[in-house]
Amino acid sequence: ATSITSPSSDMLKKSSLRARWLVLSLACVVMTGSYYAYDIPSALHQQLQDYMPQSPHFETQFNLLYTVYSIPNVILPLFGGNIVDRCGAPACL
């Protein structure tokens, strides 16, 4: 007896262990890089303060670096969530 496999069952096969570890490793590297890039301004605070001309607004401008980075991370998930709800997760991936 021959077994008939549907095309969807081929897509649902488990990926190899090597591929899974590769994806996990790449995700870890990307997240580490993301957190490192986010925390770089705090490590460079004194050097930036010495390099920039003396200004009473330095702290405000320095904190603006974090604000500019953070605001899209607060707003965009709201739009992304609505798009995924409307189109479905498979279509968005």
Coordinates of C-alpha atoms in Angstrom, one line a residue:
A1 CA 0.0 0.0 0.0
T2 CA 1.3 3.4 -0.9
S3 CA 0.8 6.3 1.5
I4 CA -0.3 9.6 0.1
T5 CA 1.3 12.6 1.8
S6 CA -0.2 16.0 1.5
P7 CA 2.0 19.0 0.7
S8 CA 1.3 20.5 4.0
S9 CA 2.7 17.5 5.9
D10 CA 6.0 18.0 4.1
M11 CA 6.1 21.6 5.5
L12 CA 5.3 20.4 9.0
K13 CA 8.3 18.1 9.3
K14 CA 10.7 18.8 12.1
S15 CA 13.7 20.8 11.2
S16 CA 17.1 19.3 11.8
L17 CA 18.8 19.8 15.2
R18 CA 21.6 21.7 13.5
A19 CA 19.3 24.2 11.9
R20 CA 17.5 24.8 15.2
W21 CA 20.8 25.4 17.0
L22 CA 21.8 27.8 14.3
V23 CA 18.6 29.8 14.5
L24 CA 18.9 29.9 18.3
S25 CA 22.5 31.1 18.2
L26 CA 21.7 33.8 15.6
A27 CA 18.8 35.0 17.7
C28 CA 21.0 35.2 20.8
V29 CA 23.7 37.2 18.8
V30 CA 21.1 39.6 17.5
M31 CA 19.6 40.2 20.9
T32 CA 23.0 40.7 22.5
G33 CA 23.9 43.2 19.8
S34 CA 20.6 45.0 20.3
Y35 CA 21.0 45.4 24.0
Y36 CA 24.7 46.4 23.5
A37 CA 23.7 49.1 21.0
Y38 CA 21.0 50.4 23.4
D39 CA 23.4 50.7 26.3
I40 CA 26.4 52.2 24.4
P41 CA 25.4 55.8 25.1
S42 CA 25.6 55.2 28.8
A43 CA 29.1 53.9 28.5
L44 CA 30.1 56.9 26.4
H45 CA 28.4 59.6 28.5
Q46 CA 31.7 61.1 29.9
Q47 CA 33.5 60.9 26.6
L48 CA 30.6 62.6 24.8
Q49 CA 30.4 65.3 27.5
D50 CA 34.1 66.0 27.1
Y51 CA 34.0 66.0 23.3
M52 CA 30.9 68.2 22.9
P53 CA 31.0 71.9 23.6
Q54 CA 29.9 72.9 27.1
S55 CA 26.2 73.3 27.1
P56 CA 23.6 73.5 29.8
H57 CA 21.4 71.3 27.7
F58 CA 23.8 68.4 27.3
E59 CA 21.9 66.1 29.7
T60 CA 18.6 66.8 27.9
Q61 CA 20.2 66.1 24.5
F62 CA 21.9 63.0 25.8
N63 CA 18.7 61.6 27.2
L64 CA 17.0 62.4 23.8
L65 CA 19.2 59.6 22.4
Y66 CA 17.3 57.1 24.5
T67 CA 14.0 58.7 23.8
V68 CA 14.4 58.5 20.0
Y69 CA 15.4 54.9 20.3
S70 CA 12.5 53.9 22.6
I71 CA 9.5 55.7 21.1
P72 CA 9.2 53.5 18.0
N73 CA 9.5 50.4 20.3
V74 CA 6.4 51.7 22.1
I75 CA 4.3 52.7 19.2
L76 CA 5.1 50.2 16.4
P77 CA 3.9 47.1 18.3
L78 CA 0.4 48.6 18.5
F79 CA 0.3 48.8 14.7
G80 CA 2.0 45.5 14.2
G81 CA -0.5 43.8 16.5
N82 CA -3.5 45.2 14.5
I83 CA -1.9 44.1 11.2
V84 CA -1.4 40.6 12.5
D85 CA -4.9 40.4 13.8
R86 CA -6.3 41.5 10.5
C87 CA -4.1 39.5 8.1
G88 CA -3.2 36.5 10.3
A89 CA 0.2 35.4 11.6
P90 CA 1.1 33.2 8.6
A91 CA 0.6 36.0 6.1
C92 CA 2.7 38.4 8.2
L93 CA 5.6 36.1 8.6

